[in-house]
Amino acid sequence: MTAVEVNFDGLVGPTHNYAGLGPGNLASQRNRARESDPRGAALEGLAKMRRMVRLGVPQGVLPPHERPDTEALRRLGFEGDDARVLAAAARHAPDALAACASASAMWAANAATVRPGADGADGLVHLVPANLVSALHRSLEAPTTTRILRRLFPDARVHDPLPASTGMGDEGAANHTRLCATHDGPAIHVFVHGIDGDDQVTRFRPRQTLAASRAVARLMQLPAEAVVHVRQSPGAIDAGAFHNDVVCVGDRDVLLLHERAFAGGAADVDRIAAAVEARCGVPLRAVVVPASQVPLEDAVRSYLFNSQLVAAGDGRTVLVAPAEVRETPSVAAWLAAAATDPHVPIDDVEVVDVRQSMRNGGGPACLRLRVVLTRAERDRLASGALVDEARIDALEAWVRTHYRDRLAPADLADPALLEECRAALDALTAMLGLGAVYPFQR
Ligand code: SUG
């Protein structure tokens, strides 16, 4: 087998803060205006990457974006030099400033949807950057993400994001799971949407539309028999599963999900299983966690399903879970029972602390974009795209040099913060061999 899954984690940016911006995202709403610790957040992210490297899972990084995005503030009518733009926005439109200052690009699972080269006749890796139109702060990510992906993956086909309309709302790999027997063999792509047309029945507006999922599958040139579309259950969306990866995670032939993740329940899981069996020649190993054991609310609180399910270098299947799973009694009990249950194909659970990100509704799986790459494709990546422990050491030193350890809402208007962010990104693009990718570098 030559193709392996590489996890590209979004590096947490210097403006990481809590602005209550995530629609349907309960943690983001709850922590609005709380003081943040960007340095601690970035170090937590790097510590998670180190754990992955030690597990023998190839690890990559995606750089943060330039924030506050003063170009976006100018498009919103604020004029003058950067300091004036920031001051005027803070005074007249603090919500716009918060949106333009968000470090939300850290949640790399929303950067794009990915198709490995083996899954199409052209043999190319395809990436479809997400348009993230559900919220202003996230919609600002798409152009820079597209540019960065083109730099990092020079041989891949990086599409343009879908047209920016709520009817085409696309949130990337957070609503997509690729299932297979081996990464080189045939695969099933499961696309999960929250809404089909205009029939919203949920309290929170669903973010991913069926029309968008269909367009992404088309762009990735997937044959109909390789695609399954599933609808999220309205109950899951209203319990805080604003992306499917809050209630479901897959890896190769394993699918771990909450009983109430999908609108069709067991029938949806059966459809996926039939497709996997027909195309990949293996039975799907589905682990459906019943609501009677883990209520949906506990699944969302603990982010059990936002764990990373990975193949360690020694062949074990490891669930890399957020620390909150240990603090949620129903989830801790389910994990304890699962450890001895022969029907649960998880060999080990490793707990990571990503609390700073969790307070914005971003668990371990939100922080990473999975890209299946062959050896040759890995060799052709931009030089700094993949990290080992020495590179993680260097990135930690970079964070300690450039990041603040306290950020309050009022600090977002501080022109010095923008300068610090630019200095950090200039140093980082040099470290990663990316060249000039940000507006301030042109
Ligand atoms: O889009 N939070 C992000 C969290 C994204 C998590 N990603 C996945 N589930 N894959 C969101 O809601 C909060 C920002 C703030 O409130 O400051 C935020 O955007």
Tab-separated table of C-alpha atoms and ligand atoms in Angstrom, residues 15-29 31-33 98 102-111 132 134-135 137-138 141 171 173-175 207 241-246 303 306 357 359-363 365-368, ligand 1:
chain	number	residue	atom	x	y	z
A	15	THR	CA	-5.975	36.529	16.983
A	16	HIS	CA	-7.692	33.404	18.376
A	17	ASN	CA	-10.616	34.828	20.364
A	18	TYR	CA	-14.166	34.177	21.492
A	19	ALA	CA	-16.693	36.304	19.618
A	20	GLY	CA	-19.775	34.071	19.627
A	21	LEU	CA	-19.807	33.890	15.840
A	22	GLY	CA	-20.609	30.243	15.101
A	23	PRO	CA	-24.229	29.688	13.959
A	24	GLY	CA	-25.741	26.720	15.796
A	25	ASN	CA	-22.435	26.258	17.628
A	26	LEU	CA	-23.326	26.111	21.325
A	27	ALA	CA	-19.772	26.373	22.685
A	28	SER	CA	-19.060	29.456	20.581
A	29	GLN	CA	-22.262	31.103	21.824
A	31	ASN	CA	-18.042	31.590	25.497
A	32	ARG	CA	-18.719	34.848	23.695
A	33	ALA	CA	-16.529	37.749	24.976
A	98	ALA	CA	-14.879	40.561	15.321
A	102	SER	CA	-11.474	35.646	13.734
A	103	ALA	CA	-8.780	32.973	13.607
A	104	SER	CA	-11.388	30.505	12.347
A	105	ALA	CA	-9.160	29.177	9.531
A	106	MET	CA	-7.667	26.959	12.262
A	107	TRP	CA	-10.585	24.525	11.779
A	108	ALA	CA	-9.044	22.863	8.758
A	109	ALA	CA	-11.824	20.272	8.435
A	110	ASN	CA	-13.777	23.160	6.900
A	111	ALA	CA	-11.004	24.190	4.505
A	132	LEU	CA	-18.287	28.748	4.161
A	134	SER	CA	-23.021	30.436	6.575
A	135	ALA	CA	-21.212	33.186	8.488
A	137	HIS	CA	-16.115	35.433	9.474
A	138	ARG	CA	-15.833	32.031	7.811
A	141	GLU	CA	-11.403	32.310	4.548
A	171	GLU	CA	-18.502	23.532	4.825
A	173	ALA	CA	-14.699	17.805	4.833
A	174	ALA	CA	-16.568	18.265	8.127
A	175	ASN	CA	-19.584	16.915	6.232
A	207	ARG	CA	-24.982	25.016	6.946
A	241	ALA	CA	-24.191	19.389	15.644
A	242	PHE	CA	-23.616	22.261	13.235
A	243	HIS	CA	-21.352	19.939	11.243
A	244	ASN	CA	-21.778	16.195	10.839
A	245	ASP	CA	-18.302	15.619	12.310
A	246	VAL	CA	-19.730	16.572	15.712
A	303	TYR	CA	-17.179	15.993	21.307
A	306	ASN	CA	-15.074	14.793	16.905
A	357	SER	CA	-10.313	25.469	20.482
A	359	ARG	CA	-14.468	26.646	23.677
A	360	ASN	CA	-15.201	27.736	20.123
A	361	GLY	CA	-16.709	24.372	19.185
A	362	GLY	CA	-13.565	23.006	17.534
A	363	GLY	CA	-12.391	19.550	18.650
A	365	ALA	CA	-11.170	16.444	14.176
A	366	CYS	CA	-12.199	20.040	13.384
A	367	LEU	CA	-8.557	21.049	13.493
A	368	ARG	CA	-7.463	18.691	10.723
B	1	SUG	O1	-17.636	27.221	12.231
B	1	SUG	N1	-16.343	28.125	15.354
B	1	SUG	C1	-16.309	27.253	14.208
B	1	SUG	C2	-15.998	25.844	14.646
B	1	SUG	C3	-15.751	24.925	13.483
B	1	SUG	C4	-15.624	23.499	13.899
B	1	SUG	N2	-15.375	22.672	12.773
B	1	SUG	C5	-15.843	21.415	12.604
B	1	SUG	N3	-16.839	20.943	13.295
B	1	SUG	N4	-15.327	20.721	11.659
B	1	SUG	C6	-17.657	27.301	13.460
B	1	SUG	O2	-18.694	27.396	14.117
B	1	SUG	C7	-16.455	30.273	16.475
B	1	SUG	C8	-15.744	31.606	16.359
B	1	SUG	C9	-16.116	32.554	17.469
B	1	SUG	O3	-17.183	32.423	18.019
B	1	SUG	O4	-15.288	33.456	17.769
B	1	SUG	C10	-16.394	29.446	15.201
B	1	SUG	O5	-16.403	30.001	14.130
